[in-house]
XYZ file of C-alpha atoms in Angstrom:
631
model
C 50.683 -32.469 -21.608
C 51.864 -29.084 -20.362
C 49.877 -27.842 -17.337
C 48.965 -24.703 -19.221
C 47.406 -26.757 -22.059
C 45.620 -28.949 -19.533
C 43.884 -25.999 -17.925
C 42.938 -24.488 -21.289
C 41.229 -27.738 -22.271
C 39.470 -27.932 -18.902
C 38.356 -24.355 -19.186
C 36.770 -24.999 -22.596
C 34.847 -27.920 -21.112
C 33.756 -26.040 -18.024
C 33.098 -22.670 -19.620
C 29.459 -22.714 -18.580
C 29.778 -24.940 -15.554
C 30.086 -24.129 -11.842
C 33.847 -24.852 -11.903
C 34.698 -22.117 -14.387
C 35.950 -19.765 -11.683
C 38.041 -22.552 -10.120
C 39.690 -23.404 -13.450
C 40.488 -19.736 -13.974
C 42.389 -19.675 -10.667
C 44.391 -22.721 -11.772
C 45.045 -21.045 -15.125
C 46.487 -17.983 -13.414
C 48.743 -20.190 -11.269
C 50.065 -22.058 -14.323
C 50.703 -18.827 -16.199
C 52.749 -17.519 -13.291
C 54.940 -20.630 -13.256
C 55.267 -21.104 -17.025
C 56.157 -17.534 -18.006
C 59.861 -17.775 -17.036
C 62.133 -15.754 -19.383
C 64.994 -17.644 -21.136
C 68.638 -16.631 -20.596
C 71.953 -17.872 -21.978
C 73.749 -17.235 -18.693
C 71.618 -18.263 -15.782
C 71.699 -15.637 -13.077
C 71.067 -16.376 -9.410
C 67.540 -15.114 -9.924
C 67.111 -17.449 -12.917
C 68.458 -20.355 -10.911
C 65.961 -19.603 -8.144
C 63.119 -19.467 -10.690
C 64.286 -22.774 -12.206
C 64.194 -24.275 -8.754
C 60.630 -23.083 -8.287
C 59.679 -24.496 -11.673
C 61.260 -27.894 -10.962
C 59.580 -28.007 -7.581
C 56.220 -27.193 -9.183
C 56.752 -29.826 -11.928
C 57.692 -32.517 -9.444
C 54.697 -31.773 -7.229
C 52.421 -31.793 -10.290
C 53.788 -35.169 -11.428
C 53.499 -36.872 -8.070
C 50.379 -35.139 -6.817
C 46.700 -35.689 -7.622
C 45.639 -35.881 -11.251
C 43.271 -33.459 -12.924
C 40.455 -36.012 -12.524
C 41.071 -35.971 -8.771
C 40.777 -32.209 -8.888
C 37.407 -32.393 -10.677
C 36.059 -34.960 -8.210
C 37.132 -32.984 -5.153
C 35.795 -29.736 -6.579
C 32.326 -31.248 -7.038
C 32.080 -32.151 -3.321
C 30.762 -29.244 -1.197
C 33.194 -28.235 1.530
C 32.383 -29.198 5.097
C 30.815 -26.465 7.170
C 32.999 -25.478 10.101
C 31.617 -25.951 13.573
C 30.627 -22.927 15.602
C 33.845 -23.236 17.633
C 35.927 -22.968 14.459
C 34.296 -19.733 13.238
C 36.260 -16.625 14.085
C 34.236 -13.691 15.433
C 30.733 -15.068 14.752
C 28.080 -12.351 14.199
C 26.457 -11.972 17.610
C 22.997 -11.071 16.267
C 22.307 -13.537 13.467
C 21.602 -16.734 15.385
C 18.275 -18.375 14.676
C 17.263 -18.241 18.328
C 17.818 -14.499 18.584
C 15.758 -13.846 15.459
C 12.724 -15.418 17.131
C 10.281 -13.258 19.016
C 9.954 -15.719 21.917
C 6.407 -14.479 22.515
C 7.400 -10.891 23.172
C 4.385 -8.616 22.869
C 4.156 -5.989 20.122
C 2.004 -2.862 20.260
C 1.380 -1.163 16.891
C 0.161 2.391 16.293
C -0.683 3.634 12.805
C -0.591 7.228 11.593
C -1.383 8.661 8.173
C -2.935 7.198 5.049
C -4.570 3.874 4.187
C -1.227 2.678 2.828
C 0.143 2.829 6.360
C -2.787 0.754 7.592
C -1.850 -1.903 5.049
C 1.841 -1.582 5.976
C 0.897 -2.220 9.599
C -0.809 -5.455 8.576
C 2.235 -6.489 6.515
C 4.647 -5.749 9.368
C 2.496 -7.671 11.824
C 2.283 -10.646 9.442
C 6.089 -10.811 9.330
C 6.494 -10.456 13.095
C 3.778 -12.994 13.838
C 5.616 -15.631 11.806
C 8.744 -14.894 13.849
C 7.020 -15.718 17.129
C 5.847 -12.326 18.361
C 2.472 -11.777 20.019
C 0.119 -8.843 19.457
C -1.225 -6.723 22.303
C -3.668 -3.830 22.413
C -2.501 -2.847 25.907
C 0.380 -0.395 25.841
C 1.465 -1.325 29.365
C 1.912 -4.989 28.396
C 4.082 -4.268 25.364
C 7.712 -5.331 25.062
C 7.987 -3.652 21.653
C 6.162 -0.491 20.524
C 6.161 0.237 16.790
C 4.823 3.462 15.282
C 3.940 3.331 11.568
C 4.538 6.940 10.593
C 3.659 9.562 7.991
C 5.821 12.452 6.771
C 3.546 14.039 4.173
C 3.232 17.199 6.310
C 5.138 18.772 9.181
C 2.141 18.437 11.501
C 2.137 14.663 11.003
C 5.804 14.461 11.975
C 5.307 16.683 15.016
C 2.583 14.324 16.203
C 5.129 11.493 16.156
C 7.751 13.510 18.043
C 5.195 14.282 20.756
C 4.256 10.620 20.960
C 7.912 9.591 21.260
C 8.368 11.844 24.284
C 5.384 10.154 25.924
C 6.811 6.717 25.179
C 10.245 7.729 26.454
C 8.662 8.477 29.815
C 6.974 5.075 29.760
C 10.292 3.430 28.888
C 12.118 5.074 31.793
C 9.475 3.852 34.245
C 9.704 0.249 33.082
C 10.596 -2.068 35.969
C 14.080 -3.563 35.816
C 12.578 -6.990 36.408
C 10.812 -6.832 33.050
C 12.169 -7.143 29.525
C 13.517 -3.740 28.388
C 10.996 -1.810 26.313
C 12.006 -1.321 22.666
C 10.577 1.521 20.569
C 10.624 1.513 16.775
C 9.722 3.927 13.985
C 8.396 2.383 10.766
C 7.366 3.905 7.456
C 7.992 7.216 5.714
C 9.342 9.202 8.647
C 11.979 6.535 9.299
C 13.361 6.969 5.793
C 13.210 10.769 5.784
C 14.669 11.539 9.224
C 16.921 8.583 9.999
C 19.845 10.482 11.530
C 17.706 12.894 13.526
C 15.512 10.132 14.939
C 18.463 7.973 16.014
C 20.406 10.824 17.585
C 17.653 12.969 19.110
C 17.590 12.084 22.805
C 18.135 8.398 21.940
C 14.418 7.684 22.119
C 14.264 5.093 19.331
C 15.825 1.623 19.180
C 14.964 0.562 15.621
C 14.128 2.204 12.295
C 12.550 0.409 9.330
C 11.649 2.136 6.082
C 8.626 1.167 3.949
C 10.681 -1.402 2.009
C 12.448 -2.956 5.022
C 9.654 -4.676 6.958
C 11.070 -8.117 6.134
C 14.117 -7.094 8.160
C 12.138 -6.369 11.335
C 13.070 -9.637 13.149
C 16.784 -8.940 12.615
C 16.463 -5.285 13.631
C 14.685 -6.261 16.834
C 17.354 -8.894 17.536
C 20.049 -6.234 17.206
C 18.083 -3.927 19.512
C 17.939 -6.681 22.141
C 21.735 -6.526 22.363
C 21.478 -2.863 23.355
C 22.358 -1.384 19.965
C 20.318 0.851 17.690
C 19.327 -0.810 14.419
C 18.164 0.742 11.164
C 17.281 -0.244 7.611
C 15.729 2.487 5.482
C 16.957 1.351 2.073
C 14.441 1.806 -0.740
C 13.856 -1.004 -3.207
C 13.152 -1.061 -6.929
C 11.147 -4.287 -6.736
C 9.796 -4.851 -3.201
C 5.997 -5.191 -3.239
C 5.523 -7.767 -0.422
C 3.645 -9.842 -2.985
C 4.240 -13.049 -1.013
C 3.220 -11.580 2.360
C -0.421 -12.082 3.294
C -1.356 -9.131 5.544
C -2.955 -10.059 8.858
C -6.104 -8.068 9.574
C -5.472 -5.972 12.663
C -9.191 -5.878 13.509
C -10.811 -9.340 13.646
C -14.298 -7.805 13.364
C -13.458 -5.698 10.301
C -15.845 -5.846 7.350
C -13.406 -4.347 4.840
C -9.731 -4.619 3.989
C -7.003 -2.765 2.123
C -5.055 -4.562 -0.605
C -1.840 -2.924 -1.772
C -1.399 -3.380 -5.535
C 1.594 -1.099 -6.111
C 4.104 0.992 -4.213
C 6.013 4.186 -4.878
C 5.472 7.066 -7.284
C 7.108 8.351 -10.475
C 5.131 11.587 -10.894
C 7.541 13.785 -8.901
C 5.047 16.570 -8.171
C 7.068 19.499 -6.864
C 5.406 19.571 -3.424
C 5.363 15.831 -2.706
C 7.760 13.835 -0.523
C 6.312 10.410 -1.446
C 8.823 9.512 -4.226
C 11.627 10.125 -1.727
C 10.104 8.152 1.155
C 8.510 5.279 -0.785
C 10.657 5.087 -3.907
C 9.817 4.484 -7.541
C 6.653 2.881 -8.885
C 6.498 -0.920 -8.945
C 3.410 -3.090 -9.208
C 2.516 -6.438 -7.692
C 1.850 -9.349 -10.047
C -1.846 -9.651 -10.870
C -1.902 -13.292 -9.725
C -0.669 -12.313 -6.253
C -3.352 -9.643 -5.880
C -6.159 -11.936 -7.017
C -5.056 -14.623 -4.566
C -5.179 -12.167 -1.665
C -8.640 -10.909 -2.659
C -9.920 -14.513 -2.897
C -8.696 -15.238 0.623
C -10.381 -12.099 1.938
C -13.618 -13.162 0.256
C -13.369 -16.604 1.856
C -12.907 -14.904 5.233
C -16.248 -13.166 4.733
C -15.063 -9.601 4.161
C -17.551 -7.487 2.220
C -15.370 -4.685 0.866
C -11.864 -4.385 -0.566
C -9.997 -1.176 -1.339
C -7.139 -1.435 -3.848
C -4.270 0.766 -2.701
C -1.406 2.564 -4.373
C 0.225 5.983 -4.430
C -1.049 6.136 -8.022
C -3.319 3.135 -8.038
C -4.627 3.563 -11.592
C -1.053 3.771 -12.934
C -0.782 0.051 -12.172
C 1.380 -1.857 -14.664
C 2.254 -5.523 -14.123
C 5.265 -6.452 -16.252
C 5.717 -9.898 -14.722
C 3.827 -11.537 -17.609
C 6.316 -11.564 -20.487
C 3.672 -12.009 -23.184
C 2.182 -8.608 -22.324
C 5.394 -6.611 -22.227
C 5.083 -5.477 -25.848
C 1.528 -4.193 -25.492
C 0.970 -0.546 -26.372
C 0.635 1.936 -23.558
C -2.840 3.118 -22.574
C -3.566 6.676 -23.607
C -3.660 9.329 -20.911
C -6.741 11.378 -20.160
C -7.165 14.120 -22.748
C -5.128 17.221 -21.939
C -2.884 15.425 -19.423
C 0.856 14.717 -19.554
C 3.540 13.007 -17.455
C 6.851 14.123 -15.999
C 8.499 10.916 -17.169
C 8.998 9.002 -20.392
C 5.899 7.119 -21.532
C 5.855 3.516 -20.294
C 5.011 0.576 -22.519
C 3.536 -2.863 -22.026
C 2.293 -4.729 -19.010
C -1.154 -5.515 -17.660
C -2.908 -2.274 -16.792
C -5.346 -1.198 -14.105
C -8.469 -1.874 -16.192
C -7.470 -5.537 -16.509
C -6.825 -5.849 -12.769
C -10.095 -4.117 -11.835
C -11.992 -6.434 -14.160
C -10.434 -9.561 -12.643
C -10.858 -8.422 -9.027
C -14.532 -7.558 -9.517
C -15.216 -11.066 -10.889
C -13.936 -12.890 -7.788
C -16.967 -12.165 -5.607
C -19.928 -10.264 -7.100
C -21.149 -9.528 -3.553
C -17.893 -7.878 -2.450
C -17.603 -4.131 -2.949
C -14.492 -2.876 -4.732
C -12.950 0.560 -4.210
C -9.561 2.002 -5.165
C -7.427 4.905 -3.994
C -5.512 7.078 -4.585
C -5.611 7.574 -8.353
C -4.028 10.257 -10.514
C -6.344 12.148 -12.907
C -4.070 11.427 -15.867
C -4.795 7.670 -15.836
C -8.555 7.449 -16.373
C -9.020 5.898 -19.829
C -12.520 5.126 -21.042
C -12.137 1.394 -20.385
C -11.781 2.074 -16.634
C -14.823 4.361 -16.559
C -16.882 1.875 -18.566
C -15.947 -0.924 -16.183
C -17.013 1.134 -13.156
C -20.343 1.881 -14.806
C -21.066 -1.721 -15.786
C -19.961 -3.624 -12.659
C -22.446 -3.408 -9.799
C -19.871 -4.253 -7.151
C -17.385 -1.538 -8.182
C -18.341 1.508 -6.129
C -19.464 4.531 -8.106
C -17.013 6.764 -6.305
C -13.828 8.312 -7.689
C -11.137 10.237 -5.878
C -9.798 12.886 -8.255
C -7.077 15.004 -6.585
C -7.071 18.516 -8.021
C -4.698 20.249 -5.536
C -5.509 23.688 -7.000
C -7.989 25.445 -9.271
C -5.349 27.671 -10.846
C -3.567 26.514 -14.003
C -0.543 28.607 -13.046
C -0.225 26.928 -9.658
C -0.856 23.495 -11.185
C 2.077 24.079 -13.520
C 4.298 25.045 -10.578
C 3.150 21.872 -8.830
C 4.087 19.824 -11.939
C 0.679 18.160 -11.955
C 0.636 17.647 -15.726
C -2.726 19.276 -16.478
C -4.545 22.605 -16.542
C -7.769 23.593 -14.815
C -9.599 23.301 -18.136
C -8.374 19.741 -18.731
C -9.355 18.757 -15.191
C -12.886 20.195 -15.504
C -13.331 18.473 -18.870
C -12.386 15.161 -17.227
C -14.948 15.803 -14.458
C -17.699 16.304 -17.045
C -16.626 13.178 -18.919
C -16.680 11.072 -15.740
C -20.138 12.291 -14.764
C -21.450 11.560 -18.241
C -19.899 8.085 -18.182
C -20.993 7.189 -14.617
C -24.333 8.801 -13.691
C -24.627 9.557 -9.982
C -20.908 9.134 -9.338
C -19.577 10.482 -6.032
C -16.447 12.619 -6.336
C -13.787 13.451 -3.771
C -10.612 15.490 -4.077
C -7.484 16.892 -2.397
C -6.623 20.597 -2.198
C -3.567 22.483 -0.948
C -3.936 26.045 0.349
C -1.006 28.459 0.161
C 1.396 26.705 -2.200
C 4.571 28.554 -3.189
C 3.747 31.735 -5.109
C -0.026 31.321 -4.824
C -1.705 34.707 -5.276
C -5.111 35.770 -4.040
C -6.417 35.331 -7.577
C -5.065 31.777 -7.665
C -6.838 31.093 -4.372
C -10.140 32.443 -5.706
C -9.844 30.144 -8.720
C -9.587 27.193 -6.331
C -12.692 28.459 -4.522
C -14.556 28.657 -7.828
C -13.509 25.099 -8.735
C -14.973 23.832 -5.456
C -18.262 25.554 -6.267
C -18.281 24.362 -9.866
C -17.623 20.678 -9.182
C -19.499 20.276 -5.851
C -17.438 17.440 -4.407
C -19.062 14.987 -2.033
C -15.885 14.488 0.013
C -12.875 16.770 0.381
C -9.401 16.591 1.927
C -8.004 20.097 2.368
C -4.665 21.110 3.890
C -2.346 24.083 4.241
C 0.909 23.698 2.322
C 3.868 22.306 4.258
C 7.324 22.530 2.664
C 9.164 19.186 2.604
C 12.909 18.721 2.249
C 14.227 16.900 -0.844
C 11.236 17.960 -2.968
C 11.588 20.060 -6.101
C 9.721 22.907 -4.397
C 12.266 22.863 -1.561
C 15.153 23.294 -3.992
C 13.611 25.570 -6.623
C 10.664 27.450 -5.133
C 10.148 29.762 -2.181
C 7.673 29.097 0.598
C 6.582 32.740 0.525
C 3.004 32.542 1.825
C 2.745 33.566 5.514
C 1.315 30.926 7.810
C -1.649 33.096 8.798
C -2.532 33.577 5.118
C -2.342 29.831 4.513
C -4.689 29.174 7.423
C -7.142 31.853 6.301
C -7.279 30.456 2.793
C -7.673 26.944 4.163
C -10.643 28.030 6.300
C -12.234 29.664 3.274
C -11.832 26.483 1.229
C -13.333 24.394 4.037
C -16.306 26.758 4.336
C -17.023 26.643 0.607
C -16.639 22.872 0.494
C -19.137 22.432 3.342
C -21.651 24.699 1.633
C -21.464 22.738 -1.607
C -21.464 19.361 0.161
C -24.638 20.370 2.017
C -26.313 21.116 -1.305
C -25.203 17.742 -2.617
C -26.544 15.965 0.482
C -29.967 17.555 0.020
C -30.241 15.666 -3.251
C -30.379 12.449 -1.194
C -33.746 13.361 0.337
C -36.162 10.602 -0.578
C -33.410 8.502 -2.145
C -32.698 4.921 -1.169
C -29.060 3.961 -0.680
C -27.187 0.786 0.029
C -25.017 0.920 3.158
C -22.419 -1.567 4.355
C -22.729 -1.756 8.148
C -19.407 -1.215 9.932
C -20.597 -1.330 13.538
C -22.089 0.772 16.334
C -22.060 4.526 15.869
C -19.707 6.544 18.053
C -22.433 9.153 18.301
C -25.004 6.958 19.992
C -25.264 3.370 21.185
C -28.750 3.276 19.676
C -27.406 3.830 16.153
C -25.369 1.905 13.628
C -22.784 3.330 11.281
C -21.768 2.367 7.756
C -20.809 3.720 4.345
C -22.788 4.027 1.177
C -21.641 3.422 -2.377
C -20.220 6.943 -2.543
C -18.096 6.336 0.593
C -20.177 8.740 2.697
C -20.638 7.806 6.339
C -24.263 6.971 7.136
C -25.767 6.732 10.634
C -29.131 5.046 11.132
C -31.209 3.492 13.906
C -30.277 0.073 15.257
C -33.720 -1.533 15.150
C -35.304 -4.867 14.357
C -36.169 -5.698 10.774
C -37.912 -8.443 8.867
C -36.219 -11.077 6.783
C -37.108 -10.766 3.091
C -37.445 -14.526 2.744
C -39.265 -14.950 6.063
C -41.441 -11.983 6.959
C -42.121 -13.427 10.400
C -38.458 -13.419 11.422
C -37.290 -10.318 13.318
C -33.553 -9.584 13.123
C -31.057 -6.779 13.666
C -28.360 -5.641 11.260
C -24.845 -6.838 12.028
C -21.425 -5.561 10.881
C -20.885 -6.798 7.335
C -24.572 -6.610 6.351
C -25.783 -4.534 3.441
C -28.696 -2.353 4.535
C -31.021 -0.302 2.357
C -31.596 3.089 3.984
C -33.569 6.167 3.048
C -32.761 9.800 3.812
C -36.067 11.250 4.928
C -34.990 14.625 6.305
C -31.926 15.645 4.311
C -29.739 15.866 7.418
C -26.259 14.398 7.146
C -26.196 11.065 8.945
C -29.955 11.034 9.629
C -31.278 8.084 7.648
C -33.795 5.308 8.162
C -33.019 1.653 7.418
C -35.298 -0.140 4.962
C -33.861 -3.564 4.306
C -30.973 -5.809 5.265
C -29.700 -7.894 2.393
C -26.824 -9.884 0.992
C -26.335 -8.127 -2.317
C -24.204 -5.077 -2.967
C -26.520 -3.925 -5.774
C -29.122 -1.253 -5.234
C -31.439 -1.642 -8.200
C -33.454 -4.855 -8.675
C -32.406 -7.113 -11.519
C -34.240 -9.808 -13.364
C -34.149 -13.324 -11.889
C -32.291 -14.565 -14.955
C -29.359 -12.209 -14.293
C -29.045 -12.742 -10.540
C -25.669 -14.494 -9.964
C -25.811 -17.896 -8.283
C -24.926 -17.801 -4.601
C -22.962 -20.472 -2.749
C -25.217 -23.313 -1.550
C -25.215 -22.154 2.083
C -26.235 -18.638 1.048
C -28.847 -19.521 -1.537
C -32.113 -17.654 -1.484
C -35.339 -17.413 -3.457
C -34.935 -15.030 -6.364
C -38.701 -14.575 -6.701
C -39.133 -13.854 -2.995
C -36.322 -11.323 -3.247
C -37.878 -9.630 -6.272
C -41.341 -9.528 -4.711
C -40.156 -8.118 -1.400
C -37.912 -5.630 -3.123
C -40.633 -4.181 -5.335
C -43.446 -4.138 -2.804
C -41.558 -2.900 0.230
C -39.221 -0.201 -0.931
C -39.897 0.888 -4.468
C -43.121 2.583 -3.376
C -41.729 4.470 -0.380
C -41.815 8.247 -0.625
C -40.651 11.370 1.185
C -44.151 12.095 2.517
C -43.778 9.247 4.976
C -41.663 11.545 7.143
C -39.276 9.918 9.582
C -40.578 6.420 8.934
C -38.613 3.235 9.442
C -39.252 0.150 7.357
C -36.937 -2.807 8.003
C -36.395 -5.676 5.634
C -33.693 -8.302 5.511
C -32.736 -10.721 2.767
C -30.316 -13.405 3.976
C -26.663 -13.013 4.928
């Protein structure tokens, strides 16, 4: 058989096998040797080619058969020893990738997402053999998890780097050299400037590069700068279990998605954190279960647009129709189809532990379908608090911001939410002095603050960010002093309206999750109510609801019923310490079963609940009644 025919037959047999590429190489070799042109008068060149052909034919006849070739190709080649490898990479050895118990000091700046990123980064480093320290002087590695949402946030980091540079220069030569790293959004946005400015930083890792931290630190140990700020289309750290940075914490953040597709004209997030991608539902539920088993009492689901969640990992749901947007809202991108949506995830998370509070942030107003609002209303452990970023009260400014809604559509959504969830607590974001904002636009924002009466507000002066649409197409034409004046006016109005809202709590009983001692006074405890408002109350003894003779004190992680008796922010009196995250009593038949070691008498609970706190009233003044169910 001609060699060319032999390879063709082999290629047909191995078309889908691992040897297809090998057979193609042999095919090319045979073609080169068999495509010799014929000639009546052999030239010297032809004679040389004939010699090559005869030599090839003789070697093919006397050499190994095709079966020998197949057998040898199926055996993996021997790995060369380290001495045989030319120019081995000096920073990829297993030993150098290990932390060898070097101590890491982590500082976190910015949003809750950065808090979660810190826990992810520490989880990865811990598995590589690094140790955690809370003492800056002991650290061998200092990592700053940074924010770049505003110029002030970045300036804070630059100031901190100058402080750390001084610490680095004073490090004793007898100790391991101090390495400084920048993680997060600022690393991605200002890579070149950070690496070149006074050589203060040894490593850079963007939000999608935390898995690469051991390698980056290994490179830094050789005296080189190391950086990885590449953004990913699929990185969600779904298989990384974050390590809680505070062992005594009562709550935790769970990242369910990363990135943003909204491309608001003022926002840098799509450029520092990439496009939207969601974690698989199964991964999220597993993390929440583990947190429940650890005894945590509150979980906050995180995402740049948390209610835009869409898990496409389950193939059977990829053809599902897209959930409708809130009425009057639109997107800057093509409508997405299929996947498991946020309502499904929220439903599943809230079922894991009925006594664990569930929050979520930060949502976008466009993605609040009725099924999400209904779920919040019906589930006792989903907090009745919604963050609804407005950014401005002017429809003209909202259009320039590319928010996808008008003031009228936003206000209509507010009314719909309050009708769907009675007593809901609302918070919002506002930007003062955006590009082209007139005094009339500013006054419309003031009027929106008065109309809605938010419980919590996050207000900032506009800060132009490179790469954004506003940077390329709009003009930052509002003087800084005007921005600051408008910001102060917004803050003043917000405080006035928040004070009015707080007065409505007089005489009301609220459920507070205790976080720990108050920073204001050692005699007080601090916690948060269902609406995410900070509550400060006296640290005093209380009775157990199942054993009235037992005197106890509230501990971090306890749910405490408190009553606002004077209408002063933070001035509340504790009524009862209990296990449940529900405020209103429910019938014994509907009380969920507790684990055996936490079981309690439903009748005792109902009796104590009705007799001890339902009949309290404002006339009691600054009274304190303490009750405790079991924890």
